[in-house]
mmCIF file of C-alpha atoms in Angstrom:
data_model
loop_
_atom_site.group_PDB
_atom_site.id
_atom_site.type_symbol
_atom_site.label_atom_id
_atom_site.label_comp_id
_atom_site.label_asym_id
_atom_site.label_seq_id
_atom_site.Cartn_x
_atom_site.Cartn_y
_atom_site.Cartn_z
ATOM 1 C CA MET A 1 95.419 180.950 103.284
ATOM 2 C CA ARG A 2 98.797 179.285 103.445
ATOM 3 C CA LYS A 3 97.598 176.309 105.538
ATOM 4 C CA ALA A 4 95.335 174.815 102.883
ATOM 5 C CA PRO A 5 98.115 173.557 100.611
ATOM 6 C CA VAL A 6 99.841 172.011 103.641
ATOM 7 C CA ASN A 7 96.685 170.145 104.678
ATOM 8 C CA GLN A 8 96.114 168.994 101.135
ATOM 9 C CA THR A 9 99.700 167.769 100.948
ATOM 10 C CA GLN A 10 99.314 165.864 104.218
ATOM 11 C CA LYS A 11 96.067 164.307 103.007
ATOM 12 C CA SER A 12 97.695 163.347 99.723
ATOM 13 C CA ARG A 13 100.567 161.710 101.563
ATOM 14 C CA GLY A 14 98.113 159.897 103.815
ATOM 15 C CA TRP A 15 96.170 158.530 100.866
ATOM 16 C CA LEU A 16 99.420 157.550 99.180
ATOM 17 C CA LYS A 17 100.563 155.610 102.251
ATOM 18 C CA LEU A 18 97.159 153.947 102.523
ATOM 19 C CA TYR A 19 97.227 153.043 98.829
ATOM 20 C CA LEU A 20 100.744 151.635 98.995
ATOM 21 C CA GLY A 21 99.961 149.740 102.178
ATOM 22 C CA SER A 22 96.800 148.185 100.765
ATOM 23 C CA SER A 23 98.603 147.343 97.523
ATOM 24 C CA PHE A 24 101.370 145.622 99.462
ATOM 25 C CA VAL A 25 98.888 143.628 101.539
ATOM 26 C CA GLY A 26 96.951 142.668 98.442
ATOM 27 C CA ALA A 27 100.083 141.520 96.668
ATOM 28 C CA ALA A 28 101.182 139.512 99.699
ATOM 29 C CA VAL A 29 97.789 137.828 99.951
ATOM 30 C CA GLY A 30 97.860 137.069 96.246
ATOM 31 C CA VAL A 31 101.272 135.462 96.482
ATOM 32 C CA ALA A 32 100.220 133.441 99.517
ATOM 33 C CA VAL A 33 97.092 132.177 97.749
ATOM 34 C CA ALA A 34 99.090 131.302 94.644
ATOM 35 C CA VAL A 35 101.624 129.358 96.698
ATOM 36 C CA TRP A 36 98.846 127.616 98.607
ATOM 37 C CA PHE A 37 97.109 126.384 95.479
ATOM 38 C CA THR A 38 100.208 125.500 93.439
ATOM 39 C CA TYR A 39 102.444 123.945 96.094
ATOM 40 C CA GLN A 40 102.743 120.190 96.088
ATOM 41 C CA SER A 41 104.307 118.368 98.998
ATOM 42 C CA PRO A 42 107.455 116.433 98.108
ATOM 43 C CA LEU A 43 107.115 112.735 97.376
ATOM 44 C CA THR A 44 110.412 112.096 99.116
ATOM 45 C CA THR A 45 109.554 111.596 102.752
ATOM 46 C CA HIS A 46 111.517 111.788 105.930
ATOM 47 C CA HIS A 47 110.690 109.972 109.114
ATOM 48 C CA VAL A 48 112.557 110.379 112.366
ATOM 49 C CA THR A 49 113.146 106.653 112.843
ATOM 50 C CA VAL A 50 113.863 105.642 109.245
ATOM 51 C CA PRO A 51 116.077 107.065 106.476
ATOM 52 C CA LEU A 52 114.846 109.031 103.485
ATOM 53 C CA ASN A 53 112.710 106.641 101.490
ATOM 54 C CA SER A 54 112.110 107.337 97.827
ATOM 55 C CA ALA A 55 109.758 104.372 97.529
ATOM 56 C CA ALA A 56 107.501 105.433 100.405
ATOM 57 C CA THR A 57 103.841 105.850 99.609
ATOM 58 C CA ASN A 58 102.768 107.147 103.021
ATOM 59 C CA PRO A 59 102.532 110.887 103.660
ATOM 60 C CA PRO A 60 105.505 112.264 105.600
ATOM 61 C CA VAL A 61 105.358 112.696 109.345
ATOM 62 C CA PRO A 62 104.212 116.320 109.673
ATOM 63 C CA LEU A 63 106.613 118.885 111.068
ATOM 64 C CA GLU A 64 105.271 121.947 112.826
ATOM 65 C CA GLY A 65 108.150 124.126 111.623
ATOM 66 C CA VAL A 66 111.893 124.587 111.600
ATOM 67 C CA PHE A 67 111.848 124.480 115.411
ATOM 68 C CA ASP A 68 111.293 120.715 115.136
ATOM 69 C CA LEU A 69 114.782 120.274 113.676
ATOM 70 C CA PRO A 70 116.530 119.961 117.075
ATOM 71 C CA LYS A 71 114.167 117.107 117.962
ATOM 72 C CA LEU A 72 115.024 115.341 114.696
ATOM 73 C CA LEU A 73 118.743 115.755 115.272
ATOM 74 C CA ALA A 74 118.464 114.460 118.836
ATOM 75 C CA ALA A 75 116.484 111.375 117.788
ATOM 76 C CA GLU A 76 117.916 107.949 118.525
ATOM 77 C CA HIS A 77 118.523 107.148 114.856
ATOM 78 C CA ALA A 78 119.846 110.566 113.857
ATOM 79 C CA SER A 79 123.126 109.286 112.443
ATOM 80 C CA GLN A 80 123.019 111.522 109.357
ATOM 81 C CA PRO A 81 122.410 115.131 110.453
ATOM 82 C CA TRP A 82 122.786 116.632 106.975
ATOM 83 C CA ALA A 83 120.282 114.164 105.534
ATOM 84 C CA ILE A 84 117.856 114.829 108.374
ATOM 85 C CA MET A 85 118.019 118.606 108.031
ATOM 86 C CA GLY A 86 117.866 118.487 104.231
ATOM 87 C CA GLY A 87 114.916 116.113 104.267
ATOM 88 C CA ALA A 88 113.106 118.151 106.908
ATOM 89 C CA LEU A 89 113.525 121.426 105.012
ATOM 90 C CA LEU A 90 112.335 119.719 101.837
ATOM 91 C CA GLN A 91 109.251 118.504 103.655
ATOM 92 C CA LEU A 92 108.642 122.005 105.005
ATOM 93 C CA SER A 93 108.389 123.282 101.401
ATOM 94 C CA LEU A 94 111.817 124.918 101.546
ATOM 95 C CA PRO A 95 113.511 122.985 98.740
ATOM 96 C CA ARG A 96 116.013 125.710 97.892
ATOM 97 C CA LEU A 97 117.330 125.652 101.458
ATOM 98 C CA SER A 98 117.423 121.861 101.499
ATOM 99 C CA ILE A 99 119.697 121.584 98.449
ATOM 100 C CA PRO A 100 123.066 122.478 100.069
ATOM 101 C CA LEU A 101 122.289 120.232 103.045
ATOM 102 C CA LEU A 102 121.454 117.271 100.824
ATOM 103 C CA GLU A 103 124.646 117.931 98.884
ATOM 104 C CA ARG A 104 126.613 117.738 102.135
ATOM 105 C CA ALA A 105 124.835 114.499 103.009
ATOM 106 C CA ILE A 106 125.796 113.046 99.615
ATOM 107 C CA GLU A 107 129.417 114.037 100.184
ATOM 108 C CA ARG A 108 129.392 111.793 103.251
ATOM 109 C CA ASP A 109 127.410 109.008 101.598
ATOM 110 C CA PRO A 110 127.875 109.317 97.809
ATOM 111 C CA GLU A 111 126.344 105.922 96.969
ATOM 112 C CA ASN A 112 123.090 106.541 98.810
ATOM 113 C CA SER A 113 120.458 106.600 96.068
ATOM 114 C CA LEU A 114 117.801 107.837 98.489
ATOM 115 C CA LEU A 115 119.761 111.032 99.020
ATOM 116 C CA HIS A 116 120.254 111.472 95.278
ATOM 117 C CA VAL A 117 116.531 111.192 94.547
ATOM 118 C CA ALA A 118 115.796 113.645 97.358
ATOM 119 C CA LEU A 119 118.288 116.099 95.865
ATOM 120 C CA GLY A 120 116.745 115.650 92.424
ATOM 121 C CA GLU A 121 113.303 116.381 93.802
ATOM 122 C CA ALA A 122 114.559 119.404 95.737
ATOM 123 C CA LEU A 123 116.121 120.795 92.552
ATOM 124 C CA ALA A 124 112.884 120.209 90.631
ATOM 125 C CA LEU A 125 110.673 121.835 93.268
ATOM 126 C CA ALA A 126 113.062 124.782 93.626
ATOM 127 C CA ASP A 127 112.684 125.361 89.868
ATOM 128 C CA GLY A 128 108.899 125.335 90.030
ATOM 129 C CA GLY A 129 108.600 121.742 88.855
ATOM 130 C CA VAL A 130 110.913 122.108 85.855
ATOM 131 C CA ILE A 131 113.333 119.191 85.519
ATOM 132 C CA SER A 132 116.732 120.726 84.873
ATOM 133 C CA ASP A 133 119.679 118.814 83.438
ATOM 134 C CA ARG A 134 121.134 118.554 86.914
ATOM 135 C CA ALA A 135 117.927 117.153 88.422
ATOM 136 C CA LYS A 136 117.589 114.742 85.506
ATOM 137 C CA ALA A 137 121.129 113.492 86.116
ATOM 138 C CA GLU A 138 120.218 112.716 89.740
ATOM 139 C CA PHE A 139 117.125 110.754 88.712
ATOM 140 C CA GLU A 140 119.012 108.874 86.000
ATOM 141 C CA ARG A 141 121.678 107.901 88.499
ATOM 142 C CA VAL A 142 119.008 106.521 90.825
ATOM 143 C CA LEU A 143 117.270 104.583 88.048
ATOM 144 C CA LYS A 144 120.576 103.052 86.988
ATOM 145 C CA ASP A 145 120.813 101.401 90.409
ATOM 146 C CA ASP A 146 117.089 100.814 90.854
ATOM 147 C CA PRO A 147 114.901 100.960 87.710
ATOM 148 C CA ASN A 148 111.799 100.664 89.900
ATOM 149 C CA ASP A 149 112.363 103.780 92.018
ATOM 150 C CA LEU A 150 108.938 105.397 92.134
ATOM 151 C CA ILE A 151 109.954 109.026 92.530
ATOM 152 C CA ALA A 152 112.668 108.941 89.877
ATOM 153 C CA ARG A 153 110.201 107.319 87.455
ATOM 154 C CA PHE A 154 107.621 110.018 88.192
ATOM 155 C CA TYR A 155 109.990 112.931 87.592
ATOM 156 C CA MET A 156 111.528 111.401 84.485
ATOM 157 C CA GLY A 157 107.993 111.314 83.100
ATOM 158 C CA LYS A 158 107.781 115.057 83.778
ATOM 159 C CA TRP A 159 111.080 115.561 81.960
ATOM 160 C CA LEU A 160 109.740 113.659 78.945
ATOM 161 C CA LEU A 161 106.561 115.751 78.870
ATOM 162 C CA GLN A 162 108.495 118.999 79.214
ATOM 163 C CA ASN A 163 110.626 118.006 76.251
ATOM 164 C CA GLY A 164 107.758 117.254 73.885
ATOM 165 C CA LYS A 165 107.622 113.504 74.503
ATOM 166 C CA ALA A 166 104.073 113.157 75.775
ATOM 167 C CA LYS A 167 103.535 109.554 74.670
ATOM 168 C CA PRO A 168 106.520 107.977 76.483
ATOM 169 C CA ALA A 169 105.723 110.170 79.499
ATOM 170 C CA LEU A 170 102.177 108.826 79.572
ATOM 171 C CA VAL A 171 103.415 105.247 79.163
ATOM 172 C CA LYS A 172 105.755 105.759 82.123
ATOM 173 C CA TRP A 173 103.034 107.245 84.323
ATOM 174 C CA VAL A 174 100.430 104.602 83.440
ATOM 175 C CA GLY A 175 102.975 101.945 84.355
ATOM 176 C CA LEU A 176 103.662 103.775 87.609
ATOM 177 C CA MET A 177 99.935 103.943 88.353
ATOM 178 C CA ARG A 178 99.683 100.174 87.927
ATOM 179 C CA THR A 179 102.652 99.768 90.268
ATOM 180 C CA VAL A 180 101.273 101.876 93.126
ATOM 181 C CA GLY A 181 97.749 100.463 92.851
ATOM 182 C CA ASN A 182 95.215 102.205 95.062
ATOM 183 C CA ASP A 183 97.679 104.276 97.069
ATOM 184 C CA GLN A 184 95.943 107.629 97.424
ATOM 185 C CA THR A 185 99.083 109.741 97.708
ATOM 186 C CA TRP A 186 100.402 108.508 94.387
ATOM 187 C CA ASN A 187 96.994 108.446 92.697
ATOM 188 C CA ASP A 188 96.432 112.112 93.521
ATOM 189 C CA ARG A 189 99.879 113.115 92.288
ATOM 190 C CA LEU A 190 99.724 111.124 89.055
ATOM 191 C CA TRP A 191 96.320 112.522 88.139
ATOM 192 C CA THR A 192 97.769 116.022 88.306
ATOM 193 C CA VAL A 193 100.119 115.252 85.403
ATOM 194 C CA MET A 194 98.604 112.454 83.316
ATOM 195 C CA PRO A 195 95.623 114.370 81.837
ATOM 196 C CA ARG A 196 97.893 116.883 80.092
ATOM 197 C CA ALA A 197 99.986 114.135 78.528
ATOM 198 C CA ALA A 198 96.843 112.264 77.502
ATOM 199 C CA GLU A 199 95.428 115.414 75.889
ATOM 200 C CA GLU A 200 98.601 115.917 73.856
ATOM 201 C CA VAL A 201 98.506 112.300 72.708
ATOM 202 C CA GLY A 202 94.785 112.487 71.890
ATOM 203 C CA ILE A 203 93.529 110.047 74.530
ATOM 204 C CA SER A 204 90.304 110.764 76.397
ATOM 205 C CA GLN A 205 90.201 110.721 80.172
ATOM 206 C CA LEU A 206 87.848 107.731 80.099
ATOM 207 C CA THR A 207 90.354 105.767 78.016
ATOM 208 C CA LEU A 208 93.157 106.903 80.321
ATOM 209 C CA GLN A 209 91.283 105.617 83.357
ATOM 210 C CA ALA A 210 90.798 102.268 81.622
ATOM 211 C CA LEU A 211 94.508 102.068 80.801
ATOM 212 C CA CYS A 212 95.433 102.768 84.415
ATOM 213 C CA THR A 213 93.106 100.148 85.896
ATOM 214 C CA SER A 214 93.771 97.344 83.420
ATOM 215 C CA GLY A 215 96.196 94.816 84.770
ATOM 216 C CA MET A 216 95.819 96.026 88.370
#
């Protein structure tokens, strides 16, 4: 007579553990799927044999994981370890971890605009794509030295759109599209942001496509 409540309690605890475990797994899967579908690889690329290149239009050399970092640091041209580690972590979709390393790299080479644009992008990606005042300052600094920097132009367009300036954002992105031509990496990225700006301005997608191809 006294064992029944104990068995019921054990069963209840078992179901509770099963419920909590399945809920945790479900939540983890949901987060993983969300990250998978919303993550965008950084436009700033890092190659072992060349420095960070904000004007690169080729996809970055893929890294298998953080265990590739020693190989990067031991490479023949690895003269800037902080830049290499910061760029690698940014490429591995770990922008928040890359920020302090890129800051250290800038301390050693404060005039390097490529490092500044990488830091700006890392700040933006760490904030879920939102262009903070600090990230904007990095992009503005880069554009002051090089008004044609592709990545800084792209993210300044995002800042304009986020601040209710859809028309100048669209103008900036259409100009960028004409600059990069048929490069697939840039075409894919620009078409993730231009339709929203075009919708806010009242331009159809067909008209937007015509604007992007004219003059190419």
